[in-house]
């Protein structure tokens, strides 16, 4: 399965967002990760649908919108309409994710489910054949630049076993050239990276290092 890299624009310079997107596009990134926080589900506030629409004008790459909000049923379709290709919402606020999946798909986007570090992977396995995408959090959501929580690796492994080869399984939080290796070995095929990519002066270096992690994983 081909590895895909999804820079999180949360770590980019918001005053020059179009340039920050163009900069990493030069290195062939497949996706962009857009972190939406509501100040309730997580203790931070970030962007709304207008920013997704603005980013949509900058790239035809896959836009995945990670909703860290308490009401994905209300806002999921709004973020789909704003131009997201995949809208990702948390199982912790949608224990029956089907109505949210339906609402997102009705607006033409794919539906992704997200699981937090303290949440058992068992909670998402009943839906694994129905979802378009699984996002395994490897930090507690809210901020970029946190330390990778290794428990995510076993969760990825369990999810990959249950899902088979076709599902996009992504890890998010604390991903760098070292932490990417066990995630890829366990079956992750999409890597989010915020501070690792945007914290570098030359963004080609971390992006190449992430691709190299795939080469070095078993
Ligand atoms: C955390 C966000 C992540 C974050 C990743 O709440 O969901 O997407 O931006 O940033 P790094 O890669 O710096 O951990
Ligand atoms: Zn995220």
Coordinates of N, CA and C and ligand atoms in Angstrom, one line a residue:
X1 N 0.8 -1.2 0.0 CA 0.0 0.0 0.0 C 0.9 1.2 0.0
X2 N 0.6 2.2 -0.9 CA 1.4 3.4 -1.0 C 1.2 4.3 0.2
X3 N 2.3 4.8 0.8 CA 2.3 5.7 1.9 C 1.8 7.1 1.5
X4 N 0.9 7.7 2.2 CA 0.5 9.0 1.9 C 0.8 9.9 3.1
X5 N 1.2 11.2 2.8 CA 1.6 12.1 3.8 C 0.6 13.3 3.8
X6 N 0.2 13.6 5.0 CA -0.8 14.6 5.2 C -0.3 15.7 6.2
X7 N 0.3 16.8 5.6 CA 0.7 17.8 6.5 C -0.5 18.5 7.2
X8 N -0.3 18.7 8.5 CA -1.4 19.4 9.3 C -1.1 20.9 9.2
X9 N -2.0 21.7 8.6 CA -1.8 23.1 8.5 C -1.8 23.8 9.8
X10 N -2.2 23.1 10.9 CA -2.2 23.8 12.2 C -0.9 24.3 12.6
X11 N 0.2 23.7 12.1 CA 1.6 24.1 12.4 C 2.1 25.0 11.3
X12 N 1.3 25.4 10.3 CA 1.8 26.3 9.3 C 1.6 27.7 9.7
X13 N 2.2 28.7 9.0 CA 2.1 30.1 9.2 C 0.7 30.6 8.6
X14 N -0.2 30.8 9.5 CA -1.6 31.2 9.0 C -1.6 32.5 8.2
X15 N -0.6 33.4 8.5 CA -0.5 34.6 7.7 C -0.1 34.4 6.3
X16 N 0.4 33.2 6.0 CA 0.8 32.9 4.6 C 0.4 31.5 4.2
X17 N -0.9 31.3 4.4 CA -1.4 29.9 4.3 C -1.2 29.4 2.8
X18 N -1.5 30.2 1.9 CA -1.4 29.7 0.5 C 0.0 29.3 0.1
X19 N 1.0 30.1 0.6 CA 2.4 29.8 0.4 C 2.8 28.6 1.1
X20 N 2.3 28.4 2.3 CA 2.7 27.2 3.1 C 2.1 25.9 2.5
X21 N 1.0 26.0 1.8 CA 0.4 24.9 1.1 C 1.3 24.6 -0.1
X22 N 1.5 25.7 -0.9 CA 2.3 25.5 -2.1 C 3.7 24.9 -1.8
X23 N 4.3 25.4 -0.7 CA 5.6 24.9 -0.3 C 5.7 23.4 -0.2
X24 N 4.8 22.8 0.5 CA 4.8 21.3 0.7 C 4.3 20.6 -0.6
X25 N 3.5 21.2 -1.4 CA 3.1 20.6 -2.6 C 4.3 20.3 -3.6
X26 N 5.3 21.1 -3.5 CA 6.5 20.9 -4.3 C 7.1 19.5 -4.0
X27 N 6.8 19.0 -2.8 CA 7.4 17.7 -2.4 C 6.4 16.5 -2.5
X28 N 5.3 16.8 -3.2 CA 4.4 15.7 -3.6 C 3.5 15.2 -2.5
X29 N 3.2 16.0 -1.5 CA 2.3 15.5 -0.5 C 0.9 15.1 -1.1
X30 N 0.3 14.0 -0.6 CA -0.9 13.5 -1.2 C -2.1 14.2 -0.6
X31 N -2.0 14.7 0.6 CA -3.2 15.2 1.3 C -2.9 16.5 2.1
X32 N -3.9 17.1 2.7 CA -3.8 18.1 3.7 C -4.7 17.8 4.9
X33 N -4.2 18.0 6.1 CA -5.0 17.7 7.3 C -5.4 19.0 8.0
X34 N -6.7 19.2 8.1 CA -7.3 20.4 8.6 C -7.9 20.2 10.0
X35 N -7.4 20.7 11.0 CA -7.8 20.5 12.4 C -8.8 21.5 12.9
X36 N -10.0 21.0 13.1 CA -11.1 21.9 13.6 C -11.4 21.6 15.0
X37 N -11.3 22.6 15.9 CA -11.5 22.5 17.3 C -12.5 23.5 17.8
X38 N -13.3 23.0 18.7 CA -14.5 23.8 19.2 C -14.4 24.4 20.6
X39 N -13.3 24.2 21.3 CA -13.1 24.7 22.6 C -14.0 23.9 23.6
X40 N -14.7 22.9 23.2 CA -15.5 22.1 24.1 C -15.0 20.6 24.1
X41 N -14.9 20.0 23.0 CA -14.4 18.6 22.9 C -12.9 18.6 23.2
X42 N -12.2 19.7 22.9 CA -10.8 19.9 23.2 C -10.6 21.3 23.7
X43 N -9.6 21.5 24.5 CA -9.4 22.8 25.1 C -8.7 23.8 24.2
X44 N -9.1 23.9 23.0 CA -8.5 24.8 22.0 C -9.5 25.1 20.9
X45 N -9.3 26.3 20.3 CA -10.2 26.7 19.2 C -9.4 26.9 18.0
X46 N -9.9 26.5 16.8 CA -9.1 26.7 15.6 C -9.9 27.3 14.5
X47 N -10.1 26.5 13.4 CA -10.6 27.1 12.2 C -12.1 26.6 12.0
X48 N -12.8 27.4 11.1 CA -14.1 27.0 10.7 C -14.2 26.7 9.2
X49 N -15.4 26.5 8.7 CA -15.6 26.1 7.3 C -15.0 27.1 6.3
X50 N -15.0 28.4 6.6 CA -14.4 29.3 5.6 C -13.0 29.1 5.3
X51 N -12.2 28.6 6.3 CA -10.8 28.3 6.0 C -10.7 27.0 5.1
X52 N -11.6 26.1 5.3 CA -11.5 24.9 4.4 C -11.8 25.3 3.0
X53 N -12.8 26.2 2.8 CA -13.1 26.7 1.4 C -11.9 27.5 0.9
X54 N -11.2 28.2 1.7 CA -10.0 29.0 1.2 C -8.9 28.0 0.8
X55 N -8.7 27.0 1.6 CA -7.7 26.0 1.3 C -8.0 25.2 0.0
X56 N -9.3 25.0 -0.1 CA -9.8 24.2 -1.3 C -9.4 24.9 -2.6
X57 N -9.3 26.3 -2.6 CA -8.9 27.0 -3.8 C -7.4 26.9 -4.1
X58 N -6.6 26.4 -3.1 CA -5.2 26.3 -3.2 C -4.7 25.0 -3.7
X59 N -5.5 24.0 -3.7 CA -5.0 22.6 -4.0 C -6.1 21.7 -4.4
X60 N -5.8 20.8 -5.4 CA -6.8 19.7 -5.7 C -6.4 18.4 -4.9
X61 N -5.4 18.4 -4.1 CA -5.1 17.3 -3.2 C -6.3 17.0 -2.3
X62 N -6.2 15.7 -1.7 CA -7.3 15.3 -0.8 C -7.2 16.2 0.5
X63 N -8.4 16.8 0.8 CA -8.5 17.6 2.0 C -9.3 16.8 3.0
X64 N -8.6 16.5 4.1 CA -9.3 15.7 5.2 C -9.4 16.7 6.4
X65 N -10.7 16.8 6.8 CA -11.0 17.7 7.9 C -11.3 16.9 9.2
X66 N -10.5 17.1 10.2 CA -10.5 16.4 11.4 C -11.3 17.2 12.4
X67 N -12.6 16.8 12.7 CA -13.5 17.5 13.5 C -13.3 17.1 15.0
X68 N -12.7 18.0 15.8 CA -12.6 17.8 17.2 C -13.6 18.7 17.9
X69 N -14.9 18.3 17.7 CA -16.1 19.1 18.1 C -17.1 18.1 18.6
X70 N -18.0 18.7 19.5 CA -19.0 17.8 20.1 C -20.2 17.6 19.3
X71 N -20.4 18.3 18.2 CA -21.6 18.1 17.4 C -21.3 17.8 15.9
X72 N -20.8 16.6 15.6 CA -20.5 16.3 14.2 C -21.7 16.1 13.3
X73 N -22.8 15.8 13.9 CA -24.0 15.6 13.1 C -24.5 16.9 12.5
X74 N -24.3 18.0 13.3 CA -24.7 19.3 12.8 C -23.7 19.9 11.9
X75 N -22.4 19.8 12.2 CA -21.4 20.5 11.5 C -20.7 19.6 10.4
X76 N -20.7 18.3 10.5 CA -20.1 17.4 9.5 C -20.5 17.8 8.1
X77 N -21.8 17.9 7.8 CA -22.3 18.2 6.5 C -21.8 19.6 6.0
X78 N -21.7 20.5 7.0 CA -21.2 21.9 6.6 C -19.7 21.9 6.2
X79 N -18.9 21.1 6.9 CA -17.5 21.0 6.5 C -17.4 20.1 5.2
X80 N -18.3 19.2 4.9 CA -18.3 18.5 3.6 C -18.6 19.5 2.5
X81 N -19.6 20.3 2.7 CA -20.0 21.3 1.7 C -18.9 22.4 1.5
X82 N -18.1 22.6 2.5 CA -17.0 23.6 2.4 C -15.9 23.2 1.5
X83 N -15.9 21.9 1.1 CA -14.8 21.4 0.2 C -14.0 20.3 0.7
X84 N -14.3 19.7 1.9 CA -13.5 18.5 2.4 C -13.8 17.3 1.5
X85 N -12.8 16.5 1.3 CA -12.9 15.2 0.6 C -13.3 14.2 1.6
X86 N -12.7 14.3 2.8 CA -13.0 13.4 3.9 C -13.3 14.2 5.1
X87 N -14.4 13.9 5.8 CA -14.7 14.5 7.1 C -14.6 13.5 8.2
X88 N -13.7 13.7 9.1 CA -13.3 12.8 10.2 C -13.9 13.3 11.5
X89 N -14.7 12.4 12.2 CA -15.3 12.7 13.4 C -15.0 11.7 14.5
X90 N -15.2 12.0 15.8 CA -14.8 11.2 16.8 C -15.9 10.2 17.3
X91 N -15.5 9.0 17.5 CA -16.4 8.0 18.1 C -16.9 8.4 19.5
X92 N -16.1 9.1 20.2 CA -16.4 9.5 21.6 C -17.7 10.4 21.7
X93 N -18.0 11.1 20.6 CA -19.2 12.0 20.6 C -20.2 11.4 19.6
X94 N -19.9 10.3 19.0 CA -20.9 9.6 18.1 C -20.8 8.1 18.3
X95 N -21.3 7.6 19.4 CA -21.1 6.2 19.7 C -21.9 5.3 18.6
X96 N -23.0 5.9 18.0 CA -23.5 5.3 16.8 C -23.2 6.2 15.7
X97 N -22.1 5.9 14.9 CA -21.6 6.9 13.9 C -22.5 6.9 12.6
X98 N -23.4 6.0 12.5 CA -24.1 5.9 11.2 C -24.8 7.1 10.7
X99 N -25.6 7.8 11.6 CA -26.3 9.0 11.1 C -25.3 10.1 10.7
X100 N -24.2 10.2 11.4 CA -23.2 11.2 11.0 C -22.6 10.8 9.6
X101 N -22.3 9.5 9.5 CA -21.7 9.1 8.2 C -22.7 9.4 7.0
X102 N -23.9 9.1 7.3 CA -25.0 9.4 6.2 C -25.0 10.9 5.9
X103 N -25.0 11.7 6.9 CA -25.1 13.1 6.7 C -23.9 13.7 5.9
X104 N -22.7 13.2 6.2 CA -21.5 13.6 5.5 C -21.6 13.2 4.1
X105 N -21.9 11.9 3.9 CA -21.9 11.3 2.5 C -23.0 12.0 1.7
X106 N -24.1 12.4 2.3 CA -25.2 13.1 1.6 C -24.7 14.4 0.9
X107 N -23.6 15.0 1.5 CA -23.0 16.2 0.9 C -21.8 15.9 0.1
X108 N -21.6 14.6 -0.2 CA -20.6 14.3 -1.2 C -19.2 14.0 -0.7
X109 N -19.0 14.0 0.6 CA -17.7 13.7 1.2 C -17.6 12.2 1.7
X110 N -16.4 11.8 1.9 CA -16.2 10.5 2.6 C -16.3 10.7 4.1
X111 N -16.6 9.6 4.8 CA -16.8 9.6 6.2 C -15.6 8.9 6.9
X112 N -14.9 9.6 7.8 CA -13.9 9.0 8.6 C -14.2 9.0 10.1
X113 N -13.7 7.9 10.8 CA -14.0 7.8 12.2 C -12.6 8.0 12.9
X114 N -12.7 8.6 14.1 CA -11.4 8.9 14.8 C -11.6 8.3 16.2
X115 N -10.5 7.8 16.7 CA -10.5 7.2 18.1 C -9.3 7.8 18.9
X116 N -9.7 8.3 20.1 CA -8.7 9.0 21.0 C -7.9 8.0 21.7
X117 N -6.7 8.4 22.3 CA -5.9 7.5 23.0 C -6.6 6.7 24.1
X118 N -7.4 7.3 25.0 CA -8.0 6.5 26.1 C -9.1 5.6 25.6
X119 N -9.6 5.7 24.4 CA -10.7 5.0 23.9 C -10.3 3.6 23.3
X120 N -11.0 2.6 23.7 CA -10.7 1.2 23.2 C -10.9 1.1 21.7
X121 N -10.0 0.5 21.0 CA -10.2 0.3 19.5 C -11.5 -0.6 19.2
X122 N -11.9 -1.4 20.2 CA -13.1 -2.2 20.1 C -14.3 -1.3 19.7
X123 N -14.3 -0.1 20.2 CA -15.5 0.8 19.9 C -15.7 1.1 18.4
X124 N -14.6 1.1 17.6 CA -14.8 1.3 16.2 C -14.9 0.1 15.4
X125 N -14.4 -1.1 15.9 CA -14.4 -2.3 15.1 C -15.7 -2.7 14.5
X126 N -16.8 -2.5 15.2 CA -18.1 -2.9 14.6 C -18.5 -2.1 13.3
X127 N -17.8 -1.0 13.1 CA -18.1 -0.1 12.0 C -17.0 -0.1 10.9
X128 N -16.0 -1.0 11.1 CA -14.8 -0.9 10.3 C -15.1 -1.2 8.8
X129 N -16.0 -2.0 8.5 CA -16.3 -2.3 7.1 C -17.2 -1.3 6.5
X130 N -17.8 -0.3 7.3 CA -18.7 0.7 6.7 C -18.0 2.0 6.5
X131 N -17.0 2.3 7.3 CA -16.4 3.6 7.2 C -15.4 3.7 6.0
X132 N -15.1 4.9 5.6 CA -14.2 5.2 4.4 C -12.8 5.4 4.9
X133 N -12.6 5.6 6.2 CA -11.3 6.1 6.7 C -11.3 5.9 8.2
X134 N -10.1 5.5 8.7 CA -10.0 5.4 10.2 C -8.8 6.3 10.6
X135 N -9.0 7.1 11.6 CA -7.9 7.9 12.1 C -7.6 7.5 13.6
X136 N -6.4 7.0 13.9 CA -6.0 6.6 15.2 C -5.2 7.8 15.8
X137 N -5.7 8.4 16.9 CA -4.9 9.4 17.5 C -3.8 8.9 18.3
X138 N -2.6 9.5 18.1 CA -1.4 9.1 18.9 C -1.0 10.2 19.8
X139 N -1.8 11.2 20.0 CA -1.7 12.1 21.1 C -3.2 12.4 21.6
X140 N -3.3 13.0 22.8 CA -4.7 13.5 23.1 C -4.9 14.8 22.4
X141 N -6.0 14.9 21.6 CA -6.1 16.0 20.7 C -6.2 17.3 21.4
X142 N -5.8 18.4 20.7 CA -5.9 19.8 21.2 C -4.8 20.6 20.7
X143 N -3.6 20.1 20.6 CA -2.5 20.9 20.3 C -1.5 20.1 19.4
X144 N -0.8 20.8 18.6 CA 0.3 20.2 17.8 C 1.6 20.1 18.7
X145 N 2.5 19.4 18.3 CA 3.8 19.4 19.0 C 3.9 18.5 20.2
X146 N 2.9 17.6 20.4 CA 2.9 16.7 21.6 C 3.7 15.5 21.3
X147 N 4.0 14.7 22.4 CA 4.8 13.5 22.3 C 3.9 12.3 21.9
X148 N 4.4 11.5 21.0 CA 3.7 10.3 20.5 C 3.4 9.3 21.6
X149 N 2.2 8.8 21.6 CA 1.8 7.8 22.6 C 1.8 6.4 21.9
X150 N 2.8 5.5 22.3 CA 3.0 4.3 21.5 C 1.8 3.3 21.5
X151 N 0.9 3.4 22.4 CA -0.3 2.5 22.4 C -1.0 2.6 21.1
X152 N -0.9 3.6 20.3 CA -1.5 3.8 19.0 C -1.1 2.6 18.1
X153 N 0.1 2.1 18.2 CA 0.6 1.2 17.3 C -0.2 -0.1 17.3
X154 N -0.5 -0.6 18.5 CA -1.3 -1.8 18.7 C -2.7 -1.6 18.1
X155 N -3.2 -0.4 18.3 CA -4.6 -0.1 17.8 C -4.6 -0.2 16.3
X156 N -3.6 0.4 15.7 CA -3.5 0.3 14.2 C -3.4 -1.1 13.8
X157 N -2.7 -2.0 14.5 CA -2.5 -3.4 14.1 C -3.9 -4.1 14.1
X158 N -4.6 -3.9 15.2 CA -5.9 -4.5 15.4 C -6.9 -4.0 14.3
X159 N -6.8 -2.7 14.0 CA -7.8 -2.2 13.0 C -7.4 -2.7 11.6
X160 N -6.1 -2.8 11.3 CA -5.7 -3.3 10.0 C -6.1 -4.8 9.8
X161 N -6.0 -5.6 10.9 CA -6.4 -7.0 10.8 C -7.9 -7.1 10.5
X162 N -8.7 -6.2 11.2 CA -10.1 -6.3 11.0 C -10.6 -5.7 9.7
X163 N -9.9 -4.7 9.2 CA -10.3 -4.0 8.0 C -9.9 -4.6 6.7
X164 N -8.8 -5.3 6.7 CA -8.2 -5.8 5.5 C -7.4 -4.7 4.8
X165 N -6.9 -4.9 3.6 CA -5.9 -4.0 3.0 C -6.4 -2.7 2.5
X166 N -7.7 -2.6 2.2 CA -8.2 -1.4 1.4 C -8.5 -0.1 2.2
X167 N -8.8 -0.3 3.5 CA -9.1 0.9 4.3 C -7.9 1.9 4.5
X168 N -8.2 3.2 4.4 CA -7.1 4.1 4.7 C -7.1 4.2 6.3
X169 N -5.9 3.8 6.8 CA -5.7 3.9 8.3 C -4.6 4.9 8.5
X170 N -4.9 6.0 9.3 CA -4.0 7.1 9.5 C -3.7 7.3 10.9
X171 N -2.5 7.8 11.2 CA -2.1 8.1 12.6 C -1.9 9.6 12.7
X172 N -2.2 10.2 13.8 CA -2.1 11.6 14.0 C -1.6 12.0 15.4
X173 N -0.5 12.7 15.4 CA 0.0 13.2 16.7 C 1.4 12.7 17.0
X174 N 2.4 13.6 17.0 CA 3.8 13.2 17.4 C 4.5 12.4 16.3
X175 N 4.0 12.5 15.1 CA 4.6 11.6 14.0 C 5.9 12.3 13.5
X176 N 7.0 11.5 13.5 CA 8.3 12.0 12.9 C 8.9 10.8 12.3
X177 N 10.1 10.9 11.8 CA 10.8 9.8 11.1 C 10.9 8.5 11.9
X178 N 11.1 8.7 13.3 CA 11.2 7.5 14.1 C 9.8 6.9 14.5
X179 N 8.9 7.7 14.9 CA 7.6 7.2 15.3 C 6.8 6.7 14.2
X180 N 7.1 7.1 13.0 CA 6.4 6.7 11.8 C 6.6 5.2 11.5
X181 N 7.8 4.7 11.8 CA 8.2 3.3 11.5 C 7.3 2.3 12.1
X182 N 7.1 2.2 13.4 CA 6.2 1.2 13.9 C 4.8 1.4 13.5
X183 N 4.3 2.6 13.2 CA 3.0 2.8 12.7 C 2.8 2.2 11.3
X184 N 3.8 2.4 10.5 CA 3.7 1.8 9.1 C 3.8 0.3 9.2
X185 N 4.7 -0.2 10.1 CA 4.8 -1.7 10.2 C 3.5 -2.3 10.7
X186 N 2.7 -1.6 11.5 CA 1.5 -2.1 12.0 C 0.3 -2.0 11.0
X187 N 0.5 -1.2 10.0 CA -0.5 -1.2 8.9 C -1.0 0.2 8.6
X188 N -0.5 1.3 9.2 CA -0.9 2.6 8.8 C -0.4 3.0 7.4
X189 N -1.3 3.6 6.6 CA -0.8 4.0 5.2 C -0.9 5.5 5.0
X190 N -1.4 6.2 6.0 CA -1.5 7.7 5.9 C -0.9 8.3 7.2
X191 N 0.0 9.2 7.1 CA 0.7 9.8 8.2 C 0.3 11.3 8.3
X192 N -0.2 11.8 9.4 CA -0.3 13.2 9.6 C 1.0 13.7 10.2
X193 N 1.4 14.8 9.8 CA 2.6 15.4 10.5 C 2.4 17.0 10.5
X194 N 2.4 17.6 11.6 CA 2.3 19.0 11.8 C 3.6 19.7 12.0
X195 N 4.0 19.6 13.3 CA 5.3 20.3 13.7 C 6.5 19.7 13.0
X196 N 6.5 18.4 12.8 CA 7.7 17.8 12.1 C 7.9 18.4 10.7
X197 N 6.8 18.6 10.0 CA 7.0 19.2 8.6 C 7.2 20.7 8.7
X198 N 6.2 21.3 9.3 CA 6.1 22.8 9.3 C 7.1 23.5 10.2
X199 N 7.7 22.7 11.1 CA 8.7 23.2 12.0 C 10.1 23.3 11.4
X200 N 10.2 22.6 10.2 CA 11.5 22.6 9.5 C 11.6 23.7 8.6
X201 N 12.8 24.2 8.4 CA 13.1 25.3 7.5 C 12.9 24.8 6.1
X202 N 13.5 23.7 5.7 CA 13.3 23.1 4.4 C 12.4 21.9 4.6
X203 N 11.1 22.1 4.2 CA 10.1 21.0 4.4 C 10.3 19.8 3.6
X204 N 11.2 19.8 2.6 CA 11.5 18.6 1.9 C 12.3 17.6 2.7
X205 N 13.0 18.1 3.7 CA 13.8 17.1 4.5 C 12.9 16.2 5.4
X206 N 11.9 16.8 6.2 CA 11.1 15.8 6.9 C 10.2 15.0 6.0
X207 N 9.7 15.6 4.9 CA 8.9 14.8 4.0 C 9.6 13.6 3.5
X208 N 10.9 13.8 3.1 CA 11.7 12.7 2.6 C 12.0 11.7 3.7
X209 N 12.2 12.2 4.9 CA 12.4 11.3 6.0 C 11.2 10.4 6.3
X210 N 10.0 10.9 6.2 CA 8.8 10.1 6.4 C 8.7 9.1 5.3
X211 N 9.0 9.4 4.0 CA 8.9 8.4 3.0 C 10.0 7.4 3.2
X212 N 11.1 7.8 3.7 CA 12.2 6.8 4.0 C 11.8 5.9 5.1
X213 N 11.0 6.3 6.1 CA 10.5 5.5 7.2 C 9.7 4.3 6.6
X214 N 9.0 4.5 5.5 CA 8.3 3.4 4.9 C 9.2 2.4 4.3
X215 N 10.3 2.9 3.7 CA 11.3 2.0 3.1 C 11.9 1.1 4.2
X216 N 12.1 1.7 5.3 CA 12.8 1.0 6.4 C 11.9 0.2 7.3
X217 N 10.6 0.2 7.1 CA 9.8 -0.6 7.9 C 9.6 -1.9 7.3
X218 N 9.4 -2.9 8.1 CA 9.3 -4.3 7.7 C 8.0 -4.6 7.0
Ligands
LIG1 C1 -3.8 17.4 17.5 C2 -4.2 17.5 16.0 C3 -3.1 17.0 15.1 C4 -1.9 18.0 15.2 C5 -0.7 17.2 14.8 O1 -4.9 17.7 18.2 O2 -5.3 16.6 15.7 O3 -3.5 16.9 13.8 O4 -2.0 19.1 14.4 O5 0.5 17.9 15.1 P1 1.9 17.2 15.4 O6 2.2 16.4 14.2 O7 2.8 18.4 15.7 O8 1.7 16.3 16.6
LIG2 ZN1 -5.7 16.1 13.6

